[in-house]
Tab-separated table of C-alpha atoms and ligand atoms in Angstrom:
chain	number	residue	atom	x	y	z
A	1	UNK	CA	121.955	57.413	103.373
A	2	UNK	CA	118.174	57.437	103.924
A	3	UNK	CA	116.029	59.116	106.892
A	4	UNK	CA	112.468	58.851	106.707
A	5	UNK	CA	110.703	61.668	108.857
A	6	UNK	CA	107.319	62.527	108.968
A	7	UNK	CA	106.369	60.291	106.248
A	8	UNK	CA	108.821	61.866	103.745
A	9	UNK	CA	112.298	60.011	102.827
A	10	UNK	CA	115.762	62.498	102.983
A	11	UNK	CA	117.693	60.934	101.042
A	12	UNK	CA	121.530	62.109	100.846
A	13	UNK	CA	123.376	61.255	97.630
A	14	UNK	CA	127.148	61.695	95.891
A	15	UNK	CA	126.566	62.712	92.253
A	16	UNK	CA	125.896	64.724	89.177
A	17	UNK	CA	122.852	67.228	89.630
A	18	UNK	CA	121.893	66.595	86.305
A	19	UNK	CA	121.606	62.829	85.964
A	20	UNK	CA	119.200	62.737	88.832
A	21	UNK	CA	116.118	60.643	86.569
A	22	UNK	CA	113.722	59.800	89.540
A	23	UNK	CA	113.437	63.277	90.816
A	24	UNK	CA	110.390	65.498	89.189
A	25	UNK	CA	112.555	68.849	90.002
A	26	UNK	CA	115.952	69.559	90.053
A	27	UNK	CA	117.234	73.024	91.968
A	28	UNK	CA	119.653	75.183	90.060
A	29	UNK	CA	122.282	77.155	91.957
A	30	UNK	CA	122.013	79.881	90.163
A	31	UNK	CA	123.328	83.965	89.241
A	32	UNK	CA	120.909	86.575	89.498
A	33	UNK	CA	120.171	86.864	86.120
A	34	UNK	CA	119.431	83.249	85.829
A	35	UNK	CA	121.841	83.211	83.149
A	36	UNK	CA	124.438	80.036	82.392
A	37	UNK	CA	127.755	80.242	84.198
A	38	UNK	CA	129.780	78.076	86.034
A	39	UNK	CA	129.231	75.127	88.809
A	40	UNK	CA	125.850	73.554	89.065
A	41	UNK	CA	124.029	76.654	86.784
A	42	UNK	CA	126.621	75.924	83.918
A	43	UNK	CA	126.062	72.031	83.945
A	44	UNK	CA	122.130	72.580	84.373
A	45	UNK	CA	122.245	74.496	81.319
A	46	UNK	CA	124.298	72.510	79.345
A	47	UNK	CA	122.102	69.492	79.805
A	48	UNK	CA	119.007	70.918	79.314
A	49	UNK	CA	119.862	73.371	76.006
A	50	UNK	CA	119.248	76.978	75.625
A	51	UNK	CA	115.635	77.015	75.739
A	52	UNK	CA	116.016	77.013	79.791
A	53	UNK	CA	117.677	80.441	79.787
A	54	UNK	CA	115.227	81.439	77.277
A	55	UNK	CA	112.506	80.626	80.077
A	56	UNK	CA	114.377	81.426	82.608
A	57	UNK	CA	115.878	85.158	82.428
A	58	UNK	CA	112.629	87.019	82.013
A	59	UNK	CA	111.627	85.904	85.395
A	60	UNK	CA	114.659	87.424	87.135
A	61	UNK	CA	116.846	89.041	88.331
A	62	UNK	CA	116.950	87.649	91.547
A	63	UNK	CA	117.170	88.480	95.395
A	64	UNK	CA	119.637	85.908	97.768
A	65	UNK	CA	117.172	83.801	98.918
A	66	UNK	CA	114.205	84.357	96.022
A	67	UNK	CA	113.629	81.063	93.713
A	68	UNK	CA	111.607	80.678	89.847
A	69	UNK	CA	110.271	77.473	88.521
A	70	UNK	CA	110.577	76.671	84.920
A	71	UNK	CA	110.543	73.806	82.633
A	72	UNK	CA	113.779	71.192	82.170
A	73	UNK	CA	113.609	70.777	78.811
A	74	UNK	CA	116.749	68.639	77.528
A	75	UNK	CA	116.938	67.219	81.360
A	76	UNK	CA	115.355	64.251	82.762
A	77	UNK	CA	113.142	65.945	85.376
A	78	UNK	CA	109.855	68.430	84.574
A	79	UNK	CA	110.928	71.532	85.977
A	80	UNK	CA	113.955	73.243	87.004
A	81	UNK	CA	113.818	75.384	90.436
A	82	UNK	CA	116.808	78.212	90.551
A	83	UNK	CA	117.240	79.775	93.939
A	84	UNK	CA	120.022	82.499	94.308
A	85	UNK	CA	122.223	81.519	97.103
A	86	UNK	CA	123.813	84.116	99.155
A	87	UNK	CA	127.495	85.152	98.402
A	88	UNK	CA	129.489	84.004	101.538
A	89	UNK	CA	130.848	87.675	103.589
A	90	UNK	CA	128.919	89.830	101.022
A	91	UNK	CA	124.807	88.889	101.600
A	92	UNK	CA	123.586	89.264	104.972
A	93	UNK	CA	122.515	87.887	106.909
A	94	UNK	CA	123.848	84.705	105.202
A	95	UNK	CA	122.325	81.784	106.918
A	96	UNK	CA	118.499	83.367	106.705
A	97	UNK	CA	118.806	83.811	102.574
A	98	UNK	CA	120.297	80.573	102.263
A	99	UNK	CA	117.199	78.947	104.703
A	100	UNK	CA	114.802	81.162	102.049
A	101	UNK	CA	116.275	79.358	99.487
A	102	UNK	CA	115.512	76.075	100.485
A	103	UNK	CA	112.258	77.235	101.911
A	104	UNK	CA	111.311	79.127	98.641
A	105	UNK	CA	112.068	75.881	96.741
A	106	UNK	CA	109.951	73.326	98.669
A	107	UNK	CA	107.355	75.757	98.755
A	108	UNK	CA	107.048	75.881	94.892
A	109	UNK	CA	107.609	72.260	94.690
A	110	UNK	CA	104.245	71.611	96.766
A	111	UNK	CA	102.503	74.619	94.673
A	112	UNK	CA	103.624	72.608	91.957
A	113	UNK	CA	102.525	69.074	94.119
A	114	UNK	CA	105.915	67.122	93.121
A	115	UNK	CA	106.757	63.886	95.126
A	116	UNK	CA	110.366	64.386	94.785
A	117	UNK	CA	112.760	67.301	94.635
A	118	UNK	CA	117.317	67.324	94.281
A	119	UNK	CA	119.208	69.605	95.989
A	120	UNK	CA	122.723	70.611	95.193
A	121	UNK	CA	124.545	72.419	98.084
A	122	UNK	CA	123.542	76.193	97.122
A	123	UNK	CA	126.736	78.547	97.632
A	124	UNK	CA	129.099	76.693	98.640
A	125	UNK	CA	130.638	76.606	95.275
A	126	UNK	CA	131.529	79.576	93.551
A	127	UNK	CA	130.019	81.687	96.386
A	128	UNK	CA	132.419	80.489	98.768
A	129	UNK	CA	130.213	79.206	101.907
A	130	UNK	CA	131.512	76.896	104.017
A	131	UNK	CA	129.960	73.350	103.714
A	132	UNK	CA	129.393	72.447	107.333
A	133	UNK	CA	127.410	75.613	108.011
A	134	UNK	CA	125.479	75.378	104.543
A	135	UNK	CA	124.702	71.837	105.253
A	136	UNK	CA	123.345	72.815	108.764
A	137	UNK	CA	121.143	75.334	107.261
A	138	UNK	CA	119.974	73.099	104.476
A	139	UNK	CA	119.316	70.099	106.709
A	140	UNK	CA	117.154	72.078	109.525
A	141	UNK	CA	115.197	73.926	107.255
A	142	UNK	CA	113.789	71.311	105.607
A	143	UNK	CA	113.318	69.030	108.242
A	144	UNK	CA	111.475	72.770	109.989
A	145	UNK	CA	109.024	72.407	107.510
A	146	UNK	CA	108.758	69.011	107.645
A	147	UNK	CA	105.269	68.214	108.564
A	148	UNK	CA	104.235	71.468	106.116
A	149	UNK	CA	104.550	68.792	103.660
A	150	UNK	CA	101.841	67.462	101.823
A	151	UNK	CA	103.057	66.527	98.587
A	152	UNK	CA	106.764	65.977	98.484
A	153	UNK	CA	107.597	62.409	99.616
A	154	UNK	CA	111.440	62.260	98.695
A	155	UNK	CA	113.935	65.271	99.523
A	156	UNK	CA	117.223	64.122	97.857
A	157	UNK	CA	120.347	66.222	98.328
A	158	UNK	CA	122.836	65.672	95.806
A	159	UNK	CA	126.378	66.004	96.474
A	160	UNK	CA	129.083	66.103	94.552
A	161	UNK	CA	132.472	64.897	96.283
A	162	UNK	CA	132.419	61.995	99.109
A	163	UNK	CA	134.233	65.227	101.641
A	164	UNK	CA	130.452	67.008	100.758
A	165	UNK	CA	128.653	63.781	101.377
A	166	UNK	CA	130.087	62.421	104.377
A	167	UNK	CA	129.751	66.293	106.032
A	168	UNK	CA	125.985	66.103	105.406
A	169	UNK	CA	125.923	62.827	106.774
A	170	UNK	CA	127.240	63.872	109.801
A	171	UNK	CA	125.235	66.480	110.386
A	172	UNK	CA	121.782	64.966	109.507
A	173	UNK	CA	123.055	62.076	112.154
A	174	UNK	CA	123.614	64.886	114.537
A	175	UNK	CA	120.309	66.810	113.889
A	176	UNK	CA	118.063	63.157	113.992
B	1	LIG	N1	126.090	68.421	90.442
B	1	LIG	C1	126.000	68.574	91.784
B	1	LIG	N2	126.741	69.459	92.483
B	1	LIG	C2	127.624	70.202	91.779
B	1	LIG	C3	127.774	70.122	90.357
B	1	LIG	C4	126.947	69.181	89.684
B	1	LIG	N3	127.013	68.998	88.368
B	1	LIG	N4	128.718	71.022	89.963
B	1	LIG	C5	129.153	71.650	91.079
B	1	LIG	N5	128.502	71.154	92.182
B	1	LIG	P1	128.221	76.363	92.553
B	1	LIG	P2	127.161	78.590	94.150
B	1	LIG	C6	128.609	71.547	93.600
B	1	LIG	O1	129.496	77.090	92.371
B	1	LIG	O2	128.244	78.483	95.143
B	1	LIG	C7	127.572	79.806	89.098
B	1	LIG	O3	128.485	80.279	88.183
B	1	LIG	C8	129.820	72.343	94.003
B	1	LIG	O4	130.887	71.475	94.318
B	1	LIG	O5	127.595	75.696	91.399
B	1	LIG	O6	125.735	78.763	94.630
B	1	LIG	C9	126.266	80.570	89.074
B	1	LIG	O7	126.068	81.131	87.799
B	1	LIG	C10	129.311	73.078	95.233
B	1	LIG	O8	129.386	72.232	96.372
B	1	LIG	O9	127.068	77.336	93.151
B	1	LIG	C11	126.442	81.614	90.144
B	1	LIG	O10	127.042	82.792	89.660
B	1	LIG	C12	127.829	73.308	94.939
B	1	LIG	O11	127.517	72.433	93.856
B	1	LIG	C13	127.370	80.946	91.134
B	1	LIG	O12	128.083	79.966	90.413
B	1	LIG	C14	127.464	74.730	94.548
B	1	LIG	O13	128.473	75.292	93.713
B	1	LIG	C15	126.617	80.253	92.225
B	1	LIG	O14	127.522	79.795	93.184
């Protein structure tokens, strides 16, 4: 499914973060210590070798809600964004450091000025958020900053079961 708003394409998508060849950055869900581990931040780092944690753990640890840039090395994108989602019940208030995240991101991806940019739905993984309200906060974020944009001209959220995919669908129906 495709929305264009504002001049910029949201594009929602079932699939593997990592094989995601027409996007310029890629956002990790990642730990704190911008280590690997599990989820999306263990299949990141498998694809794109260990010189990504070697870039990447001097420039934490992280805050819920702070995001680095680095290279992608072994992936098919330029540059890897990790934002540290808030743990579900635990980081509060939850909905505000998971909006920084996606905020944080798309602001480094225009610092950066990169047409394209994939998602994966931060936290609701390992960290246990529920995907309806994640999605919500995702989706309205990004469309808030919508006209901010200068550079970006796809937003592609990848998900990675058809349950994820039709729940953002929904909700970016509902939001439009
Ligand atoms: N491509 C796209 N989405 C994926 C992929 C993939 N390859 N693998 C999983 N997902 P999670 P979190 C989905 O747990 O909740 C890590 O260990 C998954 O189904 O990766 O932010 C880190 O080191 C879910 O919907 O991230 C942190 O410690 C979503 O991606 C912690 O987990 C996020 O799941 C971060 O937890």
């Amino acid at each position: 499914m495709k929305r264009k708003i504002s001049g910029v394409t949201i594009e929602l998508r079932k699939g593997d973060i990592t094989r995601q060849k027409d996007c310029e950055a890629v956002v990790n869900a990642a730990n704190a210590r911008l280590q690997t581990g599990g989820g999306v931040a263990g299949a990141i780092h498998k694809a794109a070798g260990p010189q990504l944690e070697k870039e990447a753990v001097p420039l934490g640890p992280l805050e819920p809600g702070e995001a680095v840039i680095t290279g992608a090395f072994e992936l098919p994108n330029r540059y890897v964004i990790h934002c540290l989602g808030p743990v579900y019940g635990k980081d509060k208030p939850e909905a505000e450091l998971l909006a920084n995240c996606y905020s944080n991101a798309l602001d480094l991806a225009e610092e950066h000025r990169l047409p394209s940019i994939a998602f994966p739905a931060i936290s609701t993984g390992i960290f246990g958020y529920p995907i309806e309200e994640a999605a919500r906060v995702a989706i309205t974020t990004i469309i808030g900053k919508i006209t901010e944009i200068k550079h970006l001209k796809n937003i592609v959220f990848v998900l990675y079961s058809s349950k994820d995919l039709e729940v953002y669908e929904k909700i970016l129906e509902q939001i439009l």
